[in-house]
Short mmCIF file of C-alpha atoms and ligand atoms in Angstrom, two decimals:
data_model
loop_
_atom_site.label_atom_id
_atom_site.label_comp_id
_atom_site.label_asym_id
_atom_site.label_seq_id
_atom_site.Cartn_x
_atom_site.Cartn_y
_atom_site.Cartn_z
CA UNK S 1 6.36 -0.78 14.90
CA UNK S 2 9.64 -0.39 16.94
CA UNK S 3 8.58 1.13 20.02
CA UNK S 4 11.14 4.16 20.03
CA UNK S 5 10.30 5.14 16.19
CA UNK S 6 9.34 8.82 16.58
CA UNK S 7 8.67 11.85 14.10
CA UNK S 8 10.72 15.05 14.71
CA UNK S 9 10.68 18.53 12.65
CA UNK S 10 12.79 18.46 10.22
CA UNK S 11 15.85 20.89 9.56
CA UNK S 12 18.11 22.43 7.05
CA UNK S 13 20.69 19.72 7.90
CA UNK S 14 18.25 17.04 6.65
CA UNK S 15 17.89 18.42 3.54
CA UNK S 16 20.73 15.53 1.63
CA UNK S 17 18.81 12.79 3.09
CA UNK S 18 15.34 13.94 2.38
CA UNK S 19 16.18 14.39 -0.94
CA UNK S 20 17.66 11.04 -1.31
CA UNK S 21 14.71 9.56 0.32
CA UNK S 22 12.11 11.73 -2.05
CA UNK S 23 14.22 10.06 -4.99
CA UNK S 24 13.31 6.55 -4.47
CA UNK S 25 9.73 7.13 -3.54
CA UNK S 26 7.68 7.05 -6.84
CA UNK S 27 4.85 9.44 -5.81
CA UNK S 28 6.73 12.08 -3.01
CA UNK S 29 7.54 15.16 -4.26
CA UNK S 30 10.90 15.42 -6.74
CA UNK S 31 11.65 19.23 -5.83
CA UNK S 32 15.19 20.94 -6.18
CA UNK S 33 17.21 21.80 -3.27
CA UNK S 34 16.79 24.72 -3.89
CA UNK S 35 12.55 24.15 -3.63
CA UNK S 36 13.37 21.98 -0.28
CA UNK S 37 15.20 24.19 1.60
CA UNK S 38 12.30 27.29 1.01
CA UNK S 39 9.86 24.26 2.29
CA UNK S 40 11.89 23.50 5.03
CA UNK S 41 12.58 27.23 5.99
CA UNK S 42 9.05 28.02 5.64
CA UNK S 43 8.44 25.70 7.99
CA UNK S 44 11.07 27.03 10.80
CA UNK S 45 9.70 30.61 9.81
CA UNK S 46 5.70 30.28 10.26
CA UNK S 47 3.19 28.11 11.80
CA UNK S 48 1.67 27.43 8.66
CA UNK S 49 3.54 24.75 7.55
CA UNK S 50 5.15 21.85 9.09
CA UNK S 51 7.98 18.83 7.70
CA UNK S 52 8.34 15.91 9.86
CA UNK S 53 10.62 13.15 9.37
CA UNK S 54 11.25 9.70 10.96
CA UNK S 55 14.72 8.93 11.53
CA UNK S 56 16.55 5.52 11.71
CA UNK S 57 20.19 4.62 12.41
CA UNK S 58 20.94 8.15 11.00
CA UNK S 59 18.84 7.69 7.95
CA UNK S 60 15.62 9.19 7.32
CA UNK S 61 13.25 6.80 6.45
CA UNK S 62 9.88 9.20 6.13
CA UNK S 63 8.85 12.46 6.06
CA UNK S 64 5.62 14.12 5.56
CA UNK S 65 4.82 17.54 4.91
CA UNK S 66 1.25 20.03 6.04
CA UNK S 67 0.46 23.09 5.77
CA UNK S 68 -2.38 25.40 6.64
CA UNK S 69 -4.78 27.71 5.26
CA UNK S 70 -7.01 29.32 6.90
CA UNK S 71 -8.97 26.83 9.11
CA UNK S 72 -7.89 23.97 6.46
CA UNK S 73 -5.09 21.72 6.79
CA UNK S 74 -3.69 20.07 3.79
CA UNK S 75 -1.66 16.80 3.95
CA UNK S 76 0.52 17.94 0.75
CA UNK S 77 3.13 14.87 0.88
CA UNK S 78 3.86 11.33 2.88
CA UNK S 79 6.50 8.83 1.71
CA UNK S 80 8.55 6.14 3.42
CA UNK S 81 11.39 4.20 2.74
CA UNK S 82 10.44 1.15 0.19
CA UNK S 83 12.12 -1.45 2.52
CA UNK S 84 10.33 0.25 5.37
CA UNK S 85 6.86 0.04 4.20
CA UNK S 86 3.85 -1.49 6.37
CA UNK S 87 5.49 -0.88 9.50
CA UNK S 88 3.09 1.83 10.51
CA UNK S 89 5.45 4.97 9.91
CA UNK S 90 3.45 6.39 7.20
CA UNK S 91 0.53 6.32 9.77
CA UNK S 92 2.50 7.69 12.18
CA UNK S 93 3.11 10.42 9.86
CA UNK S 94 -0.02 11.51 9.55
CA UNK S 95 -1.52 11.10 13.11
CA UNK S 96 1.59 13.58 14.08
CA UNK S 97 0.30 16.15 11.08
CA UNK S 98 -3.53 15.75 12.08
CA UNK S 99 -2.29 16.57 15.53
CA UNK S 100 -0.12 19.30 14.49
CA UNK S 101 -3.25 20.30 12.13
CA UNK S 102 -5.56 20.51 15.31
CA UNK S 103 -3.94 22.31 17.24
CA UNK S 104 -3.06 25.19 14.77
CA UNK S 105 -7.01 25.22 14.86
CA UNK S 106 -7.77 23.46 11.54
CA UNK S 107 -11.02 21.88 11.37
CA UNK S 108 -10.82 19.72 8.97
CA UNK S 109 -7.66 18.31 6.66
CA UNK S 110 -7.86 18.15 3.02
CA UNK S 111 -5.63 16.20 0.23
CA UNK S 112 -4.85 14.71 -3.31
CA UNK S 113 -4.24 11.86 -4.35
CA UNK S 114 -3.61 9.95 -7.83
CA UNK S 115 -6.88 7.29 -8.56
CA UNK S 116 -4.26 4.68 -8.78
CA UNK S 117 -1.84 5.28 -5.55
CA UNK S 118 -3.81 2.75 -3.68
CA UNK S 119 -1.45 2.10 -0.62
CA UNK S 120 -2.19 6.08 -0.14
CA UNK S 121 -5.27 5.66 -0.61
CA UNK S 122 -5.82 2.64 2.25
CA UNK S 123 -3.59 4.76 4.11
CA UNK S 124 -5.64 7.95 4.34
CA UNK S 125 -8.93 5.23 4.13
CA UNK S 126 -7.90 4.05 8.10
CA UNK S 127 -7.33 7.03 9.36
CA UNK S 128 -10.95 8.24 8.19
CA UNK S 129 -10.71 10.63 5.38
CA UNK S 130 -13.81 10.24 2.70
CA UNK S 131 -13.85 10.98 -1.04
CA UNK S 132 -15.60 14.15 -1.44
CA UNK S 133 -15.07 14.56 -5.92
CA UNK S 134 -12.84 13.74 -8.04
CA UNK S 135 -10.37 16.46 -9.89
CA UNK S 136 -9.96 15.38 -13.80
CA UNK S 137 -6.49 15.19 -15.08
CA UNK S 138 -5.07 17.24 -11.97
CA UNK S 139 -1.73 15.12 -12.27
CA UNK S 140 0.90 15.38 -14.77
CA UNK S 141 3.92 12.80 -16.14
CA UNK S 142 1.46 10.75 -16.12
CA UNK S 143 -1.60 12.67 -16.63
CA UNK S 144 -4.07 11.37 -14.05
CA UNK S 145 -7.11 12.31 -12.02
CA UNK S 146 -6.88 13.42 -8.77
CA UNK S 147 -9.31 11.94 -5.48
CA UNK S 148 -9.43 14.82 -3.00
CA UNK S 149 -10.26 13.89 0.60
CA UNK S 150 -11.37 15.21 3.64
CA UNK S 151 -11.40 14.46 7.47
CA UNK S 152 -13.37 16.24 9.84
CA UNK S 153 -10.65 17.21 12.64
CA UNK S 154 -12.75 17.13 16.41
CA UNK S 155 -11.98 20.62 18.32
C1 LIG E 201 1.59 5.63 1.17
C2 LIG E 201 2.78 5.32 2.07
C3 LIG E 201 3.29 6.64 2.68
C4 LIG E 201 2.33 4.40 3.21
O1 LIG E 201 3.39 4.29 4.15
P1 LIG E 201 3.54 3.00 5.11
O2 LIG E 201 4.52 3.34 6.15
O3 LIG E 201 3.79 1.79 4.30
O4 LIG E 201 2.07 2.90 5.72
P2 LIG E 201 1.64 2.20 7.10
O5 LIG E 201 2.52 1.03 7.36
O6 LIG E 201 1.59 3.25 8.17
O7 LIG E 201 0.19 1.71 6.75
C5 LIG E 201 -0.96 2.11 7.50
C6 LIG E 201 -2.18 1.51 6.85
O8 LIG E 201 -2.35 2.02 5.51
C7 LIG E 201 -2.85 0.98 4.67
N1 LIG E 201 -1.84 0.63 3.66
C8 LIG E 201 -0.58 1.14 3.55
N2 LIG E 201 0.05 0.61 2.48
C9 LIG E 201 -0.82 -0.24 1.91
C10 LIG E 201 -0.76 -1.08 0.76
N3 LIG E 201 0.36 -1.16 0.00
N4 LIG E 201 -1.85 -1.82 0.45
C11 LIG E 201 -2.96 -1.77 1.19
N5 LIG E 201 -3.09 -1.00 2.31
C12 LIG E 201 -2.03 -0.25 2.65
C13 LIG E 201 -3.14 -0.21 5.59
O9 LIG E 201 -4.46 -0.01 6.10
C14 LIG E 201 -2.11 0.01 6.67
O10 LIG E 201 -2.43 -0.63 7.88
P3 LIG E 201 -1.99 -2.18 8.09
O11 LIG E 201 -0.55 -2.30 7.67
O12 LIG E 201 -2.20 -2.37 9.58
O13 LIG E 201 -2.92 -2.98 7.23
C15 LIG E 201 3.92 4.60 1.28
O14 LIG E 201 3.35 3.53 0.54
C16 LIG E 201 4.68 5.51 0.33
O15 LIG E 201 5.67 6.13 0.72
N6 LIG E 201 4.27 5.60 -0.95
C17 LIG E 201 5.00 6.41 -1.94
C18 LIG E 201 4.76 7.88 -1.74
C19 LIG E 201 3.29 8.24 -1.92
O16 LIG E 201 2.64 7.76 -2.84
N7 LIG E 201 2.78 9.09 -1.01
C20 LIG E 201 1.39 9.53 -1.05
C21 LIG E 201 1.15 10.65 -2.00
S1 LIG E 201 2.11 12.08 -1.61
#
């Protein structure tokens, strides 16, 4: 990976380009503006939640989203850029949220993810999550099942 990719928080002036970026990602999150910017605020206004994004030649490239609930974390979105892929920012991603998530004091991080999103799925696989059941037709457009996983997060 190039060595001065970083992740940053994102802001309410990145809301344009993470929207454009969500577009082309079969699989991230298609919300309205309106739906980003109470995500992105949420995140400004309360530790509970954070948005990260990874930023390239003034484009944003990937973002991922966490939140928290009580001593859970949940991974709730990762995409990157299609022409970006396998370059180790959607790891990155993560690793910043688990770090994020242990040090708000989660214990262990929890997520969805379709049965057939298997680059997620490899994804989550290296950094240690494990199956724990399977939700039936949790997805919609298509209708899908849902693999939830979990990672113990060391104190
Ligand atoms: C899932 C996603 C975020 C991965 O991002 P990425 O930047 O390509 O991932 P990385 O380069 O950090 O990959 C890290 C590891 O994950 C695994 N992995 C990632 N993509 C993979 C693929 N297509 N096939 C197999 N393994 C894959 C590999 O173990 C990889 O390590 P390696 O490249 O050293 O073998 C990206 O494919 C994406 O944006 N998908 C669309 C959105 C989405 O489905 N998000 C998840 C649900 S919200």
């Amino acid at each position: 990976m190039n060595e001065e990719t970083q992740a940053r928080r994102a802001g309410i002036p990145d809301l344009p380009r993470l929207i454009s970026l969500a577009a082309i990602c079969a699989g991230a999150p298609q919300w309205s503006q309106a739906v980003w910017q109470e995500v992105i605020e949420s995140s400004e206004d309360s530790g509970a939640r954070v948005v990260l994004v990874v930023e390239r030649r003034d484009e944003i490239v990937g973002f991922g989203i966490a939140s928290l609930s009580a001593d859970d974390a949940e991974i709730e979105s990762v995409a990157v850029d299609p022409a970006l892929r396998r370059q180790g920012i959607g790891r990155l991603l993560c690793e910043e949220m688990l770090d994020w998530a242990r040090a708000s004091g989660a214990v262990q991080a929890l997520l969805e993810v379709r049965v057939s999103n298997g680059a997620a799925r490899a994804l989550y696989e290296s950094l240690g999550f494990d199956v724990r059941r399977v939700r039936k037709g949790y997805y919609q457009q298509p209708v899908e099942d849902a693999i939830v996983m979990s990672l113990r997060l060391p104190i």
